[in-house]
Every structure is written in C-alpha cells, then in structure tokens.
Tab-separated table of C-alpha atoms and ligand atoms in Angstrom:
chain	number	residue	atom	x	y	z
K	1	UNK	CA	247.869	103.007	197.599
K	2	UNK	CA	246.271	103.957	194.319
K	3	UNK	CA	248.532	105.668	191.859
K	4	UNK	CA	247.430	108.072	189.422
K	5	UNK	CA	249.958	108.753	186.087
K	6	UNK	CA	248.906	112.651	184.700
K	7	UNK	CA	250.485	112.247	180.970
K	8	UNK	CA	249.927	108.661	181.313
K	9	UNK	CA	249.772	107.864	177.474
K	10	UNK	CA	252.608	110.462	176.794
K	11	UNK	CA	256.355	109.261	176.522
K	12	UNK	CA	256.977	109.119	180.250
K	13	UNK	CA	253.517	108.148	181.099
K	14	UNK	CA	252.805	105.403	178.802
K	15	UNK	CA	256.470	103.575	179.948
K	16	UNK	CA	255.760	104.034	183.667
K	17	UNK	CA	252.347	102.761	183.158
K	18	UNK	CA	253.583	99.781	181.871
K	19	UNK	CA	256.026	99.282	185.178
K	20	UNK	CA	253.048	99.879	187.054
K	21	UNK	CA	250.066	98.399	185.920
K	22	UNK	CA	247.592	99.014	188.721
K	23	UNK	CA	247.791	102.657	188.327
K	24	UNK	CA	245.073	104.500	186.934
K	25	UNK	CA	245.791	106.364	183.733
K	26	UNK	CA	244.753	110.201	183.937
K	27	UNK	CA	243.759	111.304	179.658
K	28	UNK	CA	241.510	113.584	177.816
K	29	UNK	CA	239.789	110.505	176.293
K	30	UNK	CA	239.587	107.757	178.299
K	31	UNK	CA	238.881	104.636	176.179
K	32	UNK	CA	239.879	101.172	178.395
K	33	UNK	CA	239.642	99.984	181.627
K	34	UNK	CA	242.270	101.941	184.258
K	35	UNK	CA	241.474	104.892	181.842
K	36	UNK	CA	240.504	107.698	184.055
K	37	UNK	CA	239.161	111.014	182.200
K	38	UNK	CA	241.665	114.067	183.145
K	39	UNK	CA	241.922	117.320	181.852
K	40	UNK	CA	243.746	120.353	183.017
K	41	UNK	CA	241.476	122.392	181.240
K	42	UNK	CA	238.749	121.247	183.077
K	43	UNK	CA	239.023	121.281	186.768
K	44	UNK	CA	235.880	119.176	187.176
K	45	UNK	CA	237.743	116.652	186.145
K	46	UNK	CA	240.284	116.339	188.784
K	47	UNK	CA	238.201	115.310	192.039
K	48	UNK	CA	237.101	112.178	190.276
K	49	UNK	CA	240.362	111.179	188.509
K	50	UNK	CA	242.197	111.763	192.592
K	51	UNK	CA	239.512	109.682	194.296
K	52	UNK	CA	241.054	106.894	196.212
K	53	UNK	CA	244.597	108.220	195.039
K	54	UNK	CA	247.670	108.519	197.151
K	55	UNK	CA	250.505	109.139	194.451
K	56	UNK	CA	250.669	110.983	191.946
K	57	UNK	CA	253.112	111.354	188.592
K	58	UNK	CA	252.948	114.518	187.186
K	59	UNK	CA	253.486	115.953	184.241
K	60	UNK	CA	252.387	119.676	183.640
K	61	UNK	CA	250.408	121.205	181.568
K	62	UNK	CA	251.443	121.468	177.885
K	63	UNK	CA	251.799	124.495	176.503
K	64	UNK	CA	250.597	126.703	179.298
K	65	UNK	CA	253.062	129.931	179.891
K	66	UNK	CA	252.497	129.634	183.371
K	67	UNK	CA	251.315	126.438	184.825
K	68	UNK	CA	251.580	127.151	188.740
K	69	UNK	CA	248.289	128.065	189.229
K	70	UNK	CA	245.993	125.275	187.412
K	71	UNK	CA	248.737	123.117	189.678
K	72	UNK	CA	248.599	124.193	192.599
K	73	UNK	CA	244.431	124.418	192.419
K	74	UNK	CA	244.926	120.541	191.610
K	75	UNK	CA	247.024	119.700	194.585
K	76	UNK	CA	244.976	121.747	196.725
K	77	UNK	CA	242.210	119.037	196.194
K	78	UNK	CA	244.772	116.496	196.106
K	79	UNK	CA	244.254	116.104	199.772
K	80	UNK	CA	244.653	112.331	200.518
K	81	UNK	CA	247.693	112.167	198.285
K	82	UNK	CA	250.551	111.422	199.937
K	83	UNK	CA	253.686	111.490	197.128
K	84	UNK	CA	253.987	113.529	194.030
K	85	UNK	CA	256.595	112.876	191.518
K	86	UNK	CA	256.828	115.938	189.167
K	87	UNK	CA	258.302	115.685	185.889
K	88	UNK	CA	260.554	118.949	185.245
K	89	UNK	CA	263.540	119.096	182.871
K	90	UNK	CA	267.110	119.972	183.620
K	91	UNK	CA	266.449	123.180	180.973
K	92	UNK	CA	264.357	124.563	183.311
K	93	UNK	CA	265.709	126.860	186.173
K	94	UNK	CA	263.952	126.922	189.108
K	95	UNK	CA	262.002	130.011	189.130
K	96	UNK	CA	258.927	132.095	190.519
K	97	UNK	CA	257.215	131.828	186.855
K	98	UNK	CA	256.405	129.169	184.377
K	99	UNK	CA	257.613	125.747	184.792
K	100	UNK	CA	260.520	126.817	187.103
K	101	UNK	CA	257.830	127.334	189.793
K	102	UNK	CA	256.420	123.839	190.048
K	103	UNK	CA	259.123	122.045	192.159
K	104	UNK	CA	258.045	124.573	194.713
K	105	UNK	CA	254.629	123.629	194.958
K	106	UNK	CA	255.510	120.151	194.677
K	107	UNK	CA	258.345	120.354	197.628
K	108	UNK	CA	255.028	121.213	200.022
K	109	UNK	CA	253.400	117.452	199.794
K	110	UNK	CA	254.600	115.314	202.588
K	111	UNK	CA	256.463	113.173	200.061
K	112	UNK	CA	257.909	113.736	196.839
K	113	UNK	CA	260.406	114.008	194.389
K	114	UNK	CA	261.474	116.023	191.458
K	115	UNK	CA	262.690	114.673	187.761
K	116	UNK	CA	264.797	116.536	185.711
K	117	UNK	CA	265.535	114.935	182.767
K	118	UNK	CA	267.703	115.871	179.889
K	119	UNK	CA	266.405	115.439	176.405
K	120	UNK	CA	264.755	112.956	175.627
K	121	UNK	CA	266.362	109.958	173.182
K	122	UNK	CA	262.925	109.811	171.603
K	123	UNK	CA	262.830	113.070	170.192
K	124	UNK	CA	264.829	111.188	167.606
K	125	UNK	CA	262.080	109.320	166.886
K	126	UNK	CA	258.266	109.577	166.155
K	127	UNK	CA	256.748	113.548	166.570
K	128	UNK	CA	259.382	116.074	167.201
K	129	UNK	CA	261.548	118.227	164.741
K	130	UNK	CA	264.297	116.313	165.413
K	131	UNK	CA	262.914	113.351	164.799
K	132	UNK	CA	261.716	115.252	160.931
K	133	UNK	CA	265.024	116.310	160.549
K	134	UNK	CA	266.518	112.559	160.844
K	135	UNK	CA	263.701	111.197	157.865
K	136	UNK	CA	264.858	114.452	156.026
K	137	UNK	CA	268.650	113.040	156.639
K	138	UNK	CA	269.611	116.939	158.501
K	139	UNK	CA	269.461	117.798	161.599
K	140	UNK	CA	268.863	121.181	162.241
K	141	UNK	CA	269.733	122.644	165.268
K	142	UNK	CA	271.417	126.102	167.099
K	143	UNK	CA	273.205	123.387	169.468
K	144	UNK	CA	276.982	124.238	167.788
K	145	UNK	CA	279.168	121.418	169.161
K	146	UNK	CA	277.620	121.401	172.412
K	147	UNK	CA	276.700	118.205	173.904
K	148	UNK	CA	273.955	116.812	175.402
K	149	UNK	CA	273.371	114.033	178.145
K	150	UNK	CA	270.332	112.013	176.029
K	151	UNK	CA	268.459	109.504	177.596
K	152	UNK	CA	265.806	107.346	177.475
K	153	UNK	CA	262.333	108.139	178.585
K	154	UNK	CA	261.562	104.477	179.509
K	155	UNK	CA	265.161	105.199	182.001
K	156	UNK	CA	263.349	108.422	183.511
K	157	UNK	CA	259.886	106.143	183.872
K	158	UNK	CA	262.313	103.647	186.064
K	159	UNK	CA	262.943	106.153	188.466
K	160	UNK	CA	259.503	107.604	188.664
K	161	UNK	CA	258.562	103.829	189.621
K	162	UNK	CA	261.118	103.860	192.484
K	163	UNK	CA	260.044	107.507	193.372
K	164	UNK	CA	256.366	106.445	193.108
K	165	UNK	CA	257.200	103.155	195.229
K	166	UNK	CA	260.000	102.476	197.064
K	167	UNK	CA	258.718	102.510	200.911
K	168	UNK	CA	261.218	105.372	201.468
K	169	UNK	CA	260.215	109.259	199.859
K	170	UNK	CA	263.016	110.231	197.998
K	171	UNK	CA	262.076	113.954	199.017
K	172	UNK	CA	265.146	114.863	196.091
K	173	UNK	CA	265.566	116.420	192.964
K	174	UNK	CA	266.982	113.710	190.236
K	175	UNK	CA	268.960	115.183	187.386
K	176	UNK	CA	268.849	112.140	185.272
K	177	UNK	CA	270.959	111.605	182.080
K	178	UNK	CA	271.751	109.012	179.948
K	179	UNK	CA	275.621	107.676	180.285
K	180	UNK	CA	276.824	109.658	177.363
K	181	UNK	CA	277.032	113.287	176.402
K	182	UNK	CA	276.618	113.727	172.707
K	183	UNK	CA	276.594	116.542	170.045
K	184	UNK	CA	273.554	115.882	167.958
K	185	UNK	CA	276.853	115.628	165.337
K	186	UNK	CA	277.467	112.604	167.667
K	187	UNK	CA	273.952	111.279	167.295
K	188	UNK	CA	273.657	111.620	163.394
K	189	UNK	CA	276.686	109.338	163.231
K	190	UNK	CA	275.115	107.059	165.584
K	191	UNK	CA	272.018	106.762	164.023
K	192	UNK	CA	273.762	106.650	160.157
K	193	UNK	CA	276.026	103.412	161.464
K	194	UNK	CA	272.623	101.863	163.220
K	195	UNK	CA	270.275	102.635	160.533
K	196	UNK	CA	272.597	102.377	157.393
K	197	UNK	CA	270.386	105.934	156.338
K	198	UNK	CA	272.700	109.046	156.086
K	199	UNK	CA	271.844	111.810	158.418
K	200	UNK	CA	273.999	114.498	159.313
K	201	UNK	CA	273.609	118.201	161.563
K	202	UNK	CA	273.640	121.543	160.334
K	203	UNK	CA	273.576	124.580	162.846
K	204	UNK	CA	271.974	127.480	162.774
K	205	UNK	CA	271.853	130.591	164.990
K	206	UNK	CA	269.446	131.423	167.549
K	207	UNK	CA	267.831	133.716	165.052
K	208	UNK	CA	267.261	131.613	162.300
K	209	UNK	CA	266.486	128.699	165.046
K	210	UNK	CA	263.894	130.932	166.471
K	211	UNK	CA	262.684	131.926	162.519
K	212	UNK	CA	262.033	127.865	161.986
K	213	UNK	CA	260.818	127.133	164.889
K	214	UNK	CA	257.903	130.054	164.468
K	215	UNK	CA	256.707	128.492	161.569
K	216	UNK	CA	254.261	126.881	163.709
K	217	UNK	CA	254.602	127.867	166.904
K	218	UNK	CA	253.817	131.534	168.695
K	219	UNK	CA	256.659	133.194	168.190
K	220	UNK	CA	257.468	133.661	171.831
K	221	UNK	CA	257.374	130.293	172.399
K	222	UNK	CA	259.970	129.795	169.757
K	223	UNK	CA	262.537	131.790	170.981
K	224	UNK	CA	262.434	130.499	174.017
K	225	UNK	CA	262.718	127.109	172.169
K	226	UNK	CA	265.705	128.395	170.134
K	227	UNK	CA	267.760	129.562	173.488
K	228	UNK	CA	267.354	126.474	175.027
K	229	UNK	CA	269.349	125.439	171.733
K	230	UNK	CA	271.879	128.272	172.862
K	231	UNK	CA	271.749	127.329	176.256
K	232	UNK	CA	273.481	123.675	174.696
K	233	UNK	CA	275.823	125.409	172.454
K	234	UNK	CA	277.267	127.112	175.755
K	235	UNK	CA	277.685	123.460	177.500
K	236	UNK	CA	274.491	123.466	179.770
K	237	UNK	CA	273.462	120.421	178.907
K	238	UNK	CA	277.316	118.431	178.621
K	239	UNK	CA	277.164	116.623	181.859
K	240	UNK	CA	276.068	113.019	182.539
K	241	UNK	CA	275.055	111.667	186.068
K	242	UNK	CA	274.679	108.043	187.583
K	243	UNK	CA	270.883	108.672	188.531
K	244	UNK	CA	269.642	105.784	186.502
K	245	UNK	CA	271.741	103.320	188.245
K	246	UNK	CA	271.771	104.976	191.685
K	247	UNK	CA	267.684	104.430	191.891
K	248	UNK	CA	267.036	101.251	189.764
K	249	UNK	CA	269.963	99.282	189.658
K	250	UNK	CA	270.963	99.545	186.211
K	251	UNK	CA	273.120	101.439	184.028
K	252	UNK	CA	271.108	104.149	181.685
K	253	UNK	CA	270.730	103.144	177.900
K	254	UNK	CA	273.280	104.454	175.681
K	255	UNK	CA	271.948	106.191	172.459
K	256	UNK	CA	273.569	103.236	170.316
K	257	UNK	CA	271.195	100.919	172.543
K	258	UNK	CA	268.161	102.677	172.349
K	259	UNK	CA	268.172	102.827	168.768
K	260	UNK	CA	269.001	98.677	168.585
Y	301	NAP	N1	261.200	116.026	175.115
Y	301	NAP	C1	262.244	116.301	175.876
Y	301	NAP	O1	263.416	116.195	175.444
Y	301	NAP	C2	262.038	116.706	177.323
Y	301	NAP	C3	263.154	116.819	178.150
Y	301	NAP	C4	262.952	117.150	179.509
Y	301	NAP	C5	261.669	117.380	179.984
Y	301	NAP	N2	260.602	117.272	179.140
Y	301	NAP	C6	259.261	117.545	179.677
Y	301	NAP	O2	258.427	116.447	179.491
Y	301	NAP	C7	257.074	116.905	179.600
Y	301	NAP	C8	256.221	116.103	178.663
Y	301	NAP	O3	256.184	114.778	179.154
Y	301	NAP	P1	256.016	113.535	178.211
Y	301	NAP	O4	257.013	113.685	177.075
Y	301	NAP	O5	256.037	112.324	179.025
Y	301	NAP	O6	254.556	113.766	177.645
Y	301	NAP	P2	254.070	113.889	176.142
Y	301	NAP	O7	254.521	112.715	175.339
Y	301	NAP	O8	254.395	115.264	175.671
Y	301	NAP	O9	252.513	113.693	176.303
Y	301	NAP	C9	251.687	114.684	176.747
Y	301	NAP	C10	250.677	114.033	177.661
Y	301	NAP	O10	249.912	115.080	178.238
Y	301	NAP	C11	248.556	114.743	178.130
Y	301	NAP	N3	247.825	116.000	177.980
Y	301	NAP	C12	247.915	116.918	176.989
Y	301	NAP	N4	247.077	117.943	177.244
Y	301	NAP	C13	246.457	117.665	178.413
Y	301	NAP	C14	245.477	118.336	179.197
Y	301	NAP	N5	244.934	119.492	178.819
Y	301	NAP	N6	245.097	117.747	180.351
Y	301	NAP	C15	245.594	116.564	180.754
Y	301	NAP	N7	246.519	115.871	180.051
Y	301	NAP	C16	246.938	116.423	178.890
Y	301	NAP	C17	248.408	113.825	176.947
Y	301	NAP	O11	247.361	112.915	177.245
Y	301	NAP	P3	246.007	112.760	176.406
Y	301	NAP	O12	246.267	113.261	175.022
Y	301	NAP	O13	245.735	111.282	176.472
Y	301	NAP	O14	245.011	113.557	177.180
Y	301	NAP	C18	249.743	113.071	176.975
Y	301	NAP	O15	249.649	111.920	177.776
Y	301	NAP	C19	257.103	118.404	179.293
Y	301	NAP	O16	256.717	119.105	180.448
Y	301	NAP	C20	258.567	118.667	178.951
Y	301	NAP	O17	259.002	119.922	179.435
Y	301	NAP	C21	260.744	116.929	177.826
C-alpha cells in the first residue's frame, strides 16, 4: 500500500519520511523523485497526489482558522485510502471549530489514529521564537513555572510509522510526550550545561505575550498563541506518558539527549 506523507518536508514529515522511504512526499514544490506536488490551496492538486494511495499522514493546514472543511473535501476524494494518521497537538481540545474538529473527521476512515503531541523539542532549535530567544540567550515566555512534557519530533514520526504500518489500526488517540516534564527554566539550564552558551527564561503575562507575539502575526492569532502559554502556566501541559515506548519499543528522548 502506497503511503502518502502531507507535511512531508516539515518536522514530522521529513523524519517519518526517512523511516519510510517508499512513501510519496506530498509539497508545494516538488523537486526529486517520490516528490508529489500537494497543495491545500489548490484542490486540483489532491486527486493526483492520492492516486494509488492507501495511507495517509496528515498534517493540517497551516494557518487556516478553520481547517475542517478543505479536510474533509480531501478525504472525501480520498476514497481508496484505507488509514489516516492525523497530526493534532495535546493543546488542542477537541472541538466543533478549528483544529479541534479534525479528529472527528478523521475517526470516520475505516482505520486511523490520532497524534497529539506536546511541544515540540525542536522549537528550540532552527525557526521558532523559542528557538530566537535561545541565540538571544532569553527565553521569553507567559509559561510561569509550568512544565511541559517536550519531545522529539523524530519520537512522534516513530509512532506515525507504527500507526501508518503495523498490520493492526491503532483506531486511538496517542498523547505522546517526551519522558520529562520541564519548565522552559528547566530547558535553559539544559541547554546552558550542553551548549556551554548562557540562556536563561523570563516570563511575561498573557498580555505582553500576546503584544510580542503580534508583532508579526494577526493579532487574533496571537492571543490565542499567548493562552496556550497560560494554558502551561496553569499545568496543562505537566504530564508525561509512555506512548513512545508503548508503540516503538523504545524509551522517548530526553531533552539532554536531543540536544547531544
Ligand atoms: N511545534 C510544536 O511544538 C507543535 C506541537 C504539537 C503539534 N504541532 C502541530 O504540528 C503541525 C505542524 O507539523 P510539522 O511541525 O511537522 O510541520 P512544519 O514543520 O510546520 O511544516 C509545514 C509543512 O506543511 C507544508 N505546507 C505548508 N503549506 C502548505 C499547503 N498550503 N499545502 C500543503 N502543504 C503545505 C510544508 O510543505 P512545503 O513547504 O514543502 O509545501 C511543510 O512540509 C501543526 O498543525 C501544529 O499544530 C506542533
């Protein structure tokens, strides 16, 4: 069975791709062989991209204040697909709007299963605020002390293998954490004993969360952004399950590890 990885040279994507290398590779700009053009802006793009295809990873569309629609349409044509493996988030309630409505749709394939990661270790690293603050040597967050189950997306792209694969449908929702819940205080430590560079946190309040993260975003967007911050502060996010190891065999990366 053909597999087809939506997101497949994003964080998740790009890992699982390498776990399964005869999957096809849905992007905007396809440029090497297994490349397959897909866009969710472009619905004329999906027929082609599913052809042959009976799994599917997917990640939603970014940036889109309500996804279920341009979703659904797509697994309405997914009609030879058998499994679907969404990639949610553990921030994200299920809901009847926005991302909190996906894990419906998803629930109606014959088999699937549903990720819900925490955040991601990478953030840390490469494109994301976080990852500024650490080069800037603060943190800046509305997280208090609240502590957060990191893990690593190459960890979350194990599972989606096993979802994608094993002969069994998980048919399950996987809450997935790493095996540690830190404070991002925590995780500036971590990364000033790894990295010999300084980095602490500061935090903020939602307010002035929201008021930094509109400096480039709608500002809508941002305070939804900043609560999720709040959400932290209040202990959401300080839990850590045995996902990893449950589905793959073995343990979750700790923070100290991923940064080795
Ligand atoms: N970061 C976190 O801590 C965290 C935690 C939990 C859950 N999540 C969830 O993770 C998801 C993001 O997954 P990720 O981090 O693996 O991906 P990502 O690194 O954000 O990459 C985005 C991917 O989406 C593709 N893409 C962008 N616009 C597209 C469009 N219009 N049509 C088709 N593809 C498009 C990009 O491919 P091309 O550019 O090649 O087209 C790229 O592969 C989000 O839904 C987020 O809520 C994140």
């Amino acid at each position: 069975m053909n597999t087809l990885i939506v997101g497949g040279t994003g964080t998740t994507g790009s890992r699982l791709a390498k776990l399964l290398p005869d999957a096809r590779v849905g992007t905007r700009k396809p440029v090497r062989d297994g490349h397959v053009r897909f866009d969710w802006d472009v619905p004329a793009t999906f027929d082609s991209a599913l052809e042959g295809v009976g799994r599917v990873y997917l990640i939603p569309p970014v940036g889109v204040a309500d996804p279920a629609p341009v979703v659904e349409s797509f697994l309405a044509r997914a009609r030879q697909v058998r499994r679907v493996v969404l990639l949610s988030s553990s921030a994200v309630p299920e809901g009847a709007t926005g991302m909190g409505a996906l894990p419906a749709l998803v629930r109606t394939m014959p088999e699937w299963a549903v990720l819900r990661p925490s955040w991601f270790m990478q953030n840390f690293t490469g494109d994301h605020p976080v990852a500024a603050g650490v080069r800037d040597g603060e943190i800046v967050t509305g997280t208090g002390d609240g502590r957060v189950g990191f893990v690593d997306a190459a960890d979350i792209a194990a599972v989606a293998a096993r979802a994608l694969t094993d002969p069994l449908p998980h048919n399950t929702d996987h809450l997935i954490t790493g095996p540690e819940a830190l404070s991002y205080a925590d995780a500036a430590a971590i990364l000033t004993e790894v990295t010999g560079k300084p980095v602490r946190h500061r935090s903020v309040s939602t307010e002035e969360m929201t008021e930094r993260f509109a400096v480039g975003l709608p500002r809508e967007f941002a305070a939804v952004l900043a609560r999720l911050d709040e959400d932290i502060r209040g202990g959401a996010e300080d839990r850590v399950t045995t996902t990893v190891e449950d589905v793959t065999g073995r343990p979750a990366r700790s923070f100290r590890e991923f940064l080795s």
